[in-house]
PDB file of C-alpha atoms and ligand atoms in Angstrom:
ATOM      1  CA  UNK B   1     -26.620   1.396  16.822  1.00  0.00           C
ATOM      2  CA  UNK B   2     -23.821   0.605  14.459  1.00  0.00           C
ATOM      3  CA  UNK B   3     -24.522  -1.883  11.841  1.00  0.00           C
ATOM      4  CA  UNK B   4     -21.450  -3.666  10.476  1.00  0.00           C
ATOM      5  CA  UNK B   5     -21.805  -5.884   7.290  1.00  0.00           C
ATOM      6  CA  UNK B   6     -19.435  -8.573   8.129  1.00  0.00           C
ATOM      7  CA  UNK B   7     -17.857 -11.688   6.697  1.00  0.00           C
ATOM      8  CA  UNK B   8     -15.664 -13.860   9.098  1.00  0.00           C
ATOM      9  CA  UNK B   9     -11.938 -13.205   7.987  1.00  0.00           C
ATOM     10  CA  UNK B  10     -12.726 -10.016   6.081  1.00  0.00           C
ATOM     11  CA  UNK B  11     -11.556  -6.486   7.042  1.00  0.00           C
ATOM     12  CA  UNK B  12     -14.744  -5.994   9.079  1.00  0.00           C
ATOM     13  CA  UNK B  13     -12.620  -7.653  11.818  1.00  0.00           C
ATOM     14  CA  UNK B  14     -10.905  -4.361  12.228  1.00  0.00           C
ATOM     15  CA  UNK B  15     -14.253  -2.782  13.013  1.00  0.00           C
ATOM     16  CA  UNK B  16     -15.564  -5.410  15.132  1.00  0.00           C
ATOM     17  CA  UNK B  17     -12.096  -5.672  17.034  1.00  0.00           C
ATOM     18  CA  UNK B  18     -12.125  -1.962  17.770  1.00  0.00           C
ATOM     19  CA  UNK B  19     -15.776  -1.959  18.905  1.00  0.00           C
ATOM     20  CA  UNK B  20     -15.025  -4.733  21.449  1.00  0.00           C
ATOM     21  CA  UNK B  21     -12.008  -3.031  22.568  1.00  0.00           C
ATOM     22  CA  UNK B  22     -14.000   0.337  23.168  1.00  0.00           C
ATOM     23  CA  UNK B  23     -16.993  -1.439  24.403  1.00  0.00           C
ATOM     24  CA  UNK B  24     -19.028   0.242  21.739  1.00  0.00           C
ATOM     25  CA  UNK B  25     -22.275  -1.789  20.779  1.00  0.00           C
ATOM     26  CA  UNK B  26     -22.874  -3.064  17.285  1.00  0.00           C
ATOM     27  CA  UNK B  27     -24.969  -5.471  15.463  1.00  0.00           C
ATOM     28  CA  UNK B  28     -23.694  -7.327  12.471  1.00  0.00           C
ATOM     29  CA  UNK B  29     -25.386  -8.396   9.055  1.00  0.00           C
ATOM     30  CA  UNK B  30     -23.951 -10.947   6.743  1.00  0.00           C
ATOM     31  CA  UNK B  31     -21.864  -9.661   3.923  1.00  0.00           C
ATOM     32  CA  UNK B  32     -21.504 -12.634   1.252  1.00  0.00           C
ATOM     33  CA  UNK B  33     -19.231 -12.453  -1.621  1.00  0.00           C
ATOM     34  CA  UNK B  34     -21.146 -14.872  -3.318  1.00  0.00           C
ATOM     35  CA  UNK B  35     -24.444 -14.291  -2.706  1.00  0.00           C
ATOM     36  CA  UNK B  36     -24.902 -10.528  -1.442  1.00  0.00           C
ATOM     37  CA  UNK B  37     -28.261  -9.583  -0.052  1.00  0.00           C
ATOM     38  CA  UNK B  38     -30.108  -6.750  -1.517  1.00  0.00           C
ATOM     39  CA  UNK B  39     -29.783  -4.849   1.635  1.00  0.00           C
ATOM     40  CA  UNK B  40     -25.799  -5.229   1.552  1.00  0.00           C
ATOM     41  CA  UNK B  41     -25.842  -4.278  -2.346  1.00  0.00           C
ATOM     42  CA  UNK B  42     -27.884  -1.161  -1.408  1.00  0.00           C
ATOM     43  CA  UNK B  43     -25.474  -0.117   1.404  1.00  0.00           C
ATOM     44  CA  UNK B  44     -22.260  -0.944  -0.873  1.00  0.00           C
ATOM     45  CA  UNK B  45     -22.658  -0.962  -4.495  1.00  0.00           C
ATOM     46  CA  UNK B  46     -18.972  -2.034  -4.661  1.00  0.00           C
ATOM     47  CA  UNK B  47     -19.771  -4.970  -2.619  1.00  0.00           C
ATOM     48  CA  UNK B  48     -16.571  -4.987  -0.650  1.00  0.00           C
ATOM     49  CA  UNK B  49     -16.454  -6.135   2.863  1.00  0.00           C
ATOM     50  CA  UNK B  50     -17.079  -4.055   5.475  1.00  0.00           C
ATOM     51  CA  UNK B  51     -19.841  -1.715   5.085  1.00  0.00           C
ATOM     52  CA  UNK B  52     -21.303   0.118   8.012  1.00  0.00           C
ATOM     53  CA  UNK B  53     -24.129   2.199   8.813  1.00  0.00           C
ATOM     54  CA  UNK B  54     -24.955   4.402  11.815  1.00  0.00           C
ATOM     55  CA  UNK B  55     -28.208   5.855  11.374  1.00  0.00           C
ATOM     56  CA  UNK B  56     -27.929   7.939   8.203  1.00  0.00           C
ATOM     57  CA  UNK B  57     -24.278   7.613   7.918  1.00  0.00           C
ATOM     58  CA  UNK B  58     -22.967   4.834   5.439  1.00  0.00           C
ATOM     59  CA  UNK B  59     -19.378   3.990   5.179  1.00  0.00           C
ATOM     60  CA  UNK B  60     -17.425   1.477   2.896  1.00  0.00           C
ATOM     61  CA  UNK B  61     -13.691   1.993   4.033  1.00  0.00           C
ATOM     62  CA  UNK B  62     -12.650  -0.170   7.109  1.00  0.00           C
ATOM     63  CA  UNK B  63      -9.705   2.375   8.402  1.00  0.00           C
ATOM     64  CA  UNK B  64     -12.185   5.294   8.071  1.00  0.00           C
ATOM     65  CA  UNK B  65     -14.912   3.445   9.997  1.00  0.00           C
ATOM     66  CA  UNK B  66     -12.443   3.012  12.748  1.00  0.00           C
ATOM     67  CA  UNK B  67     -11.562   6.579  12.830  1.00  0.00           C
ATOM     68  CA  UNK B  68     -15.160   7.578  12.735  1.00  0.00           C
ATOM     69  CA  UNK B  69     -16.001   5.421  15.629  1.00  0.00           C
ATOM     70  CA  UNK B  70     -13.083   6.513  17.792  1.00  0.00           C
ATOM     71  CA  UNK B  71     -14.310  10.105  17.208  1.00  0.00           C
ATOM     72  CA  UNK B  72     -17.853   9.654  17.644  1.00  0.00           C
ATOM     73  CA  UNK B  73     -17.809   7.228  20.545  1.00  0.00           C
ATOM     74  CA  UNK B  74     -14.469   8.189  22.123  1.00  0.00           C
ATOM     75  CA  UNK B  75     -12.318   9.268  23.577  1.00  0.00           C
ATOM     76  CA  UNK B  76     -10.438   6.133  23.627  1.00  0.00           C
ATOM     77  CA  UNK B  77      -6.485   5.331  24.246  1.00  0.00           C
ATOM     78  CA  UNK B  78      -6.679   3.427  20.858  1.00  0.00           C
ATOM     79  CA  UNK B  79      -6.361   6.864  19.296  1.00  0.00           C
ATOM     80  CA  UNK B  80      -3.228   8.903  19.537  1.00  0.00           C
ATOM     81  CA  UNK B  81      -3.860  12.594  19.633  1.00  0.00           C
ATOM     82  CA  UNK B  82      -1.717  15.248  17.755  1.00  0.00           C
ATOM     83  CA  UNK B  83      -0.250  16.498  20.963  1.00  0.00           C
ATOM     84  CA  UNK B  84       1.057  13.003  21.975  1.00  0.00           C
ATOM     85  CA  UNK B  85       4.486  11.836  20.793  1.00  0.00           C
ATOM     86  CA  UNK B  86       3.742   8.957  18.446  1.00  0.00           C
ATOM     87  CA  UNK B  87       1.163  10.778  16.513  1.00  0.00           C
ATOM     88  CA  UNK B  88       2.838  10.586  13.194  1.00  0.00           C
ATOM     89  CA  UNK B  89       3.726   6.926  13.421  1.00  0.00           C
ATOM     90  CA  UNK B  90       0.123   6.201  14.587  1.00  0.00           C
ATOM     91  CA  UNK B  91      -1.283   8.093  11.733  1.00  0.00           C
ATOM     92  CA  UNK B  92       1.011   6.706   9.170  1.00  0.00           C
ATOM     93  CA  UNK B  93       0.425   2.930  10.470  1.00  0.00           C
ATOM     94  CA  UNK B  94      -3.334   3.417  10.341  1.00  0.00           C
ATOM     95  CA  UNK B  95      -3.325   4.163   6.640  1.00  0.00           C
ATOM     96  CA  UNK B  96      -0.192   1.829   5.926  1.00  0.00           C
ATOM     97  CA  UNK B  97      -2.223  -1.062   7.329  1.00  0.00           C
ATOM     98  CA  UNK B  98      -4.597  -0.881   4.265  1.00  0.00           C
ATOM     99  CA  UNK B  99      -3.034   1.434   1.606  1.00  0.00           C
ATOM    100  CA  UNK B 100       0.552   0.355   2.004  1.00  0.00           C
ATOM    101  CA  UNK B 101      -0.172  -3.395   2.821  1.00  0.00           C
ATOM    102  CA  UNK B 102      -3.712  -5.263   2.635  1.00  0.00           C
ATOM    103  CA  UNK B 103      -4.711  -3.323  -0.730  1.00  0.00           C
ATOM    104  CA  UNK B 104      -1.821  -5.436  -2.147  1.00  0.00           C
ATOM    105  CA  UNK B 105      -3.428  -8.483  -1.285  1.00  0.00           C
ATOM    106  CA  UNK B 106      -6.714  -7.981  -3.270  1.00  0.00           C
ATOM    107  CA  UNK B 107      -5.327  -8.624  -6.813  1.00  0.00           C
ATOM    108  CA  UNK B 108      -3.283 -11.551  -5.241  1.00  0.00           C
ATOM    109  CA  UNK B 109      -6.518 -13.105  -3.768  1.00  0.00           C
ATOM    110  CA  UNK B 110      -8.266 -12.427  -6.941  1.00  0.00           C
ATOM    111  CA  UNK B 111      -5.531 -14.015  -9.066  1.00  0.00           C
ATOM    112  CA  UNK B 112      -5.246 -17.030  -6.730  1.00  0.00           C
ATOM    113  CA  UNK B 113      -9.018 -18.180  -6.909  1.00  0.00           C
ATOM    114  CA  UNK B 114     -10.332 -16.477 -10.243  1.00  0.00           C
ATOM    115  CA  UNK B 115      -7.310 -16.277 -12.904  1.00  0.00           C
ATOM    116  CA  UNK B 116      -7.099 -19.099 -15.538  1.00  0.00           C
ATOM    117  CA  UNK B 117      -5.014 -21.997 -14.359  1.00  0.00           C
ATOM    118  CA  UNK B 118      -2.004 -20.694 -16.427  1.00  0.00           C
ATOM    119  CA  UNK B 119      -1.999 -17.277 -15.208  1.00  0.00           C
ATOM    120  CA  UNK B 120      -2.179 -18.042 -11.308  1.00  0.00           C
ATOM    121  CA  UNK B 121       1.556 -17.830 -10.859  1.00  0.00           C
ATOM    122  CA  UNK B 122       2.128 -14.898 -13.170  1.00  0.00           C
ATOM    123  CA  UNK B 123       4.639 -12.172 -12.996  1.00  0.00           C
ATOM    124  CA  UNK B 124       2.231  -9.700 -11.107  1.00  0.00           C
ATOM    125  CA  UNK B 125       1.362 -12.285  -8.491  1.00  0.00           C
ATOM    126  CA  UNK B 126       5.047 -12.816  -7.653  1.00  0.00           C
ATOM    127  CA  UNK B 127       5.290  -8.985  -7.511  1.00  0.00           C
ATOM    128  CA  UNK B 128       2.266  -8.432  -5.280  1.00  0.00           C
ATOM    129  CA  UNK B 129       3.780 -11.312  -2.915  1.00  0.00           C
ATOM    130  CA  UNK B 130       7.054  -9.556  -2.986  1.00  0.00           C
ATOM    131  CA  UNK B 131       5.500  -6.182  -2.423  1.00  0.00           C
ATOM    132  CA  UNK B 132       3.514  -7.178   0.811  1.00  0.00           C
ATOM    133  CA  UNK B 133       6.418  -9.471   2.288  1.00  0.00           C
ATOM    134  CA  UNK B 134       8.814  -6.367   1.784  1.00  0.00           C
ATOM    135  CA  UNK B 135       6.447  -4.132   3.662  1.00  0.00           C
ATOM    136  CA  UNK B 136       5.960  -6.706   6.525  1.00  0.00           C
ATOM    137  CA  UNK B 137       9.837  -6.750   6.781  1.00  0.00           C
ATOM    138  CA  UNK B 138       9.538  -3.111   7.234  1.00  0.00           C
ATOM    139  CA  UNK B 139       6.904  -3.336   9.829  1.00  0.00           C
ATOM    140  CA  UNK B 140       9.416  -5.893  11.774  1.00  0.00           C
ATOM    141  CA  UNK B 141      12.068  -3.344  11.441  1.00  0.00           C
ATOM    142  CA  UNK B 142       9.897  -0.718  12.971  1.00  0.00           C
ATOM    143  CA  UNK B 143       8.607  -2.891  15.778  1.00  0.00           C
ATOM    144  CA  UNK B 144      12.095  -3.887  16.520  1.00  0.00           C
ATOM    145  CA  UNK B 145      10.890  -6.455  19.110  1.00  0.00           C
ATOM    146  CA  UNK B 146       8.371  -4.053  20.864  1.00  0.00           C
ATOM    147  CA  UNK B 147       4.834  -5.004  21.250  1.00  0.00           C
ATOM    148  CA  UNK B 148       2.857  -1.993  19.602  1.00  0.00           C
ATOM    149  CA  UNK B 149       3.804   0.214  16.589  1.00  0.00           C
ATOM    150  CA  UNK B 150       2.957   3.559  17.905  1.00  0.00           C
ATOM    151  CA  UNK B 151       3.011   5.626  21.196  1.00  0.00           C
ATOM    152  CA  UNK B 152       4.336   2.658  23.246  1.00  0.00           C
ATOM    153  CA  UNK B 153       0.652   1.269  23.659  1.00  0.00           C
ATOM    154  CA  UNK B 154      -1.661  -0.727  21.909  1.00  0.00           C
ATOM    155  CA  UNK B 155      -3.689   1.368  19.392  1.00  0.00           C
ATOM    156  CA  UNK B 156      -5.864   1.250  16.437  1.00  0.00           C
ATOM    157  CA  UNK B 157      -2.765   1.397  14.328  1.00  0.00           C
ATOM    158  CA  UNK B 158      -2.037  -2.081  15.490  1.00  0.00           C
ATOM    159  CA  UNK B 159      -5.443  -3.267  14.539  1.00  0.00           C
ATOM    160  CA  UNK B 160      -5.075  -1.633  11.093  1.00  0.00           C
ATOM    161  CA  UNK B 161      -1.681  -3.351  10.379  1.00  0.00           C
ATOM    162  CA  UNK B 162      -2.053  -6.723  11.535  1.00  0.00           C
ATOM    163  CA  UNK B 163      -5.262  -7.541   9.636  1.00  0.00           C
ATOM    164  CA  UNK B 164      -2.888  -8.651   6.842  1.00  0.00           C
ATOM    165  CA  UNK B 165      -2.078 -11.747   8.817  1.00  0.00           C
ATOM    166  CA  UNK B 166      -5.687 -12.735   8.798  1.00  0.00           C
ATOM    167  CA  UNK B 167      -6.024 -11.902   5.259  1.00  0.00           C
ATOM    168  CA  UNK B 168      -2.804 -13.866   4.304  1.00  0.00           C
ATOM    169  CA  UNK B 169      -4.539 -17.205   4.376  1.00  0.00           C
ATOM    170  CA  UNK B 170      -6.540 -16.020   1.472  1.00  0.00           C
ATOM    171  CA  UNK B 171      -3.407 -14.607  -0.359  1.00  0.00           C
ATOM    172  CA  UNK B 172      -1.604 -17.913   0.090  1.00  0.00           C
ATOM    173  CA  UNK B 173       1.342 -16.101   1.898  1.00  0.00           C
ATOM    174  CA  UNK B 174       0.470 -17.250   5.708  1.00  0.00           C
ATOM    175  CA  UNK B 175       3.653 -19.504   5.632  1.00  0.00           C
ATOM    176  CA  UNK B 176       5.810 -16.460   4.518  1.00  0.00           C
ATOM    177  CA  UNK B 177       4.849 -13.882   7.312  1.00  0.00           C
ATOM    178  CA  UNK B 178       8.231 -12.436   8.839  1.00  0.00           C
ATOM    179  CA  UNK B 179       8.813 -14.003  12.489  1.00  0.00           C
ATOM    180  CA  UNK B 180       9.000 -10.297  14.032  1.00  0.00           C
ATOM    181  CA  UNK B 181       5.510  -9.794  12.615  1.00  0.00           C
ATOM    182  CA  UNK B 182       4.291 -13.200  13.501  1.00  0.00           C
ATOM    183  CA  UNK B 183       5.448 -12.806  17.160  1.00  0.00           C
ATOM    184  CA  UNK B 184       3.678  -9.310  17.290  1.00  0.00           C
ATOM    185  CA  UNK B 185       0.296 -10.431  15.952  1.00  0.00           C
ATOM    186  CA  UNK B 186       0.310 -13.585  17.987  1.00  0.00           C
ATOM    187  CA  UNK B 187       0.610 -11.378  21.089  1.00  0.00           C
ATOM    188  CA  UNK B 188      -2.399  -8.902  19.745  1.00  0.00           C
ATOM    189  CA  UNK B 189      -4.584 -12.076  19.282  1.00  0.00           C
ATOM    190  CA  UNK B 190      -4.368 -12.947  22.771  1.00  0.00           C
ATOM    191  CA  UNK B 191      -6.459  -9.818  23.763  1.00  0.00           C
ATOM    192  CA  UNK B 192      -9.970 -10.868  24.771  1.00  0.00           C
ATOM    193  CA  UNK B 193     -11.574  -8.182  22.613  1.00  0.00           C
ATOM    194  CA  UNK B 194      -9.757  -9.646  19.347  1.00  0.00           C
ATOM    195  CA  UNK B 195     -10.923 -13.123  20.372  1.00  0.00           C
ATOM    196  CA  UNK B 196     -14.555 -11.806  20.619  1.00  0.00           C
ATOM    197  CA  UNK B 197     -14.541 -10.222  17.435  1.00  0.00           C
ATOM    198  CA  UNK B 198     -12.932 -13.038  15.575  1.00  0.00           C
ATOM    199  CA  UNK B 199     -15.470 -15.399  16.722  1.00  0.00           C
ATOM    200  CA  UNK B 200     -18.265 -13.435  15.189  1.00  0.00           C
ATOM    201  CA  UNK B 201     -19.913 -15.276  12.341  1.00  0.00           C
TER     202      UNK B 201
HETATM  203  N1  GSH X 301     -10.003  -0.481   1.194  1.00  0.00           N
HETATM  204  C1  GSH X 301     -11.357  -1.372   1.643  1.00  0.00           C
HETATM  205  C2  GSH X 301     -10.993  -2.659   1.138  1.00  0.00           C
HETATM  206  C3  GSH X 301     -12.115  -3.566   1.189  1.00  0.00           C
HETATM  207  C4  GSH X 301     -12.049  -5.089   0.673  1.00  0.00           C
HETATM  208  O1  GSH X 301     -11.445  -4.975  -0.504  1.00  0.00           O
HETATM  209  N2  GSH X 301     -12.553  -6.118   1.284  1.00  0.00           N
HETATM  210  C5  GSH X 301     -12.358  -7.271   0.633  1.00  0.00           C
HETATM  211  C6  GSH X 301     -12.678  -8.468   1.714  1.00  0.00           C
HETATM  212  S1  GSH X 301     -11.468  -8.281   3.096  1.00  0.00           S
HETATM  213  C7  GSH X 301     -13.343  -7.503  -0.519  1.00  0.00           C
HETATM  214  O2  GSH X 301     -14.427  -7.266  -0.537  1.00  0.00           O
HETATM  215  N3  GSH X 301     -12.692  -8.176  -1.445  1.00  0.00           N
HETATM  216  C8  GSH X 301     -13.548  -8.396  -2.746  1.00  0.00           C
HETATM  217  C9  GSH X 301     -13.388  -7.399  -3.682  1.00  0.00           C
HETATM  218  O3  GSH X 301     -12.585  -6.578  -3.777  1.00  0.00           O
HETATM  219  O4  GSH X 301     -14.429  -7.476  -4.661  1.00  0.00           O
HETATM  220  C10 GSH X 301     -11.459  -1.370   3.134  1.00  0.00           C
HETATM  221  O5  GSH X 301     -10.464  -1.376   3.746  1.00  0.00           O
HETATM  222  O6  GSH X 301     -12.457  -1.411   3.561  1.00  0.00           O
END
């Protein structure tokens, strides 16, 4: 069975949400940032969350985990196939959710909580905040009021991109999320599978 090393509010939410949507069974193990267990450290020496095992398989990238689960435990409508229109958008937003948006949040969170007081509002923190919000404006433009980013249906790309709104509170930018993105994510969060995943401690 899939074992997901999870911390509430972390990117493990992407993996749990996908599993809940697909009905794939999983178990969780606590992945604490402050007191990582020996087991977690052995699975993920980087101690970033999430990590996942599936038998002998060991993974430490959340979007790759989603792609693995869809390929291995699908088929699922959450994945857009190469012969469907919307495939290129799907692929792009799957990766954009992490590489294009959420990755900018890590140094912002670290600066907010770990930098010396006189550096918490430094130039780089301002740059990172602007970079994230600019990219979220791009997401809002791409949505143009639609409910989903690719293929006119709910897909894993929506799970990937929308994580940033959960992470925004750690980065201190939750009040700055563009209205078009907020509306889009609020609707996604109505999904029962999201609510089950978000409730996992
Ligand atoms: N690209 C990785 C990023 C993982 C990541 O940075 N997770 C955050 C929590 S959501 C974390 O562990 N931050 C602590 C750190 O970077 O040391 C993924 O998508 O799984």
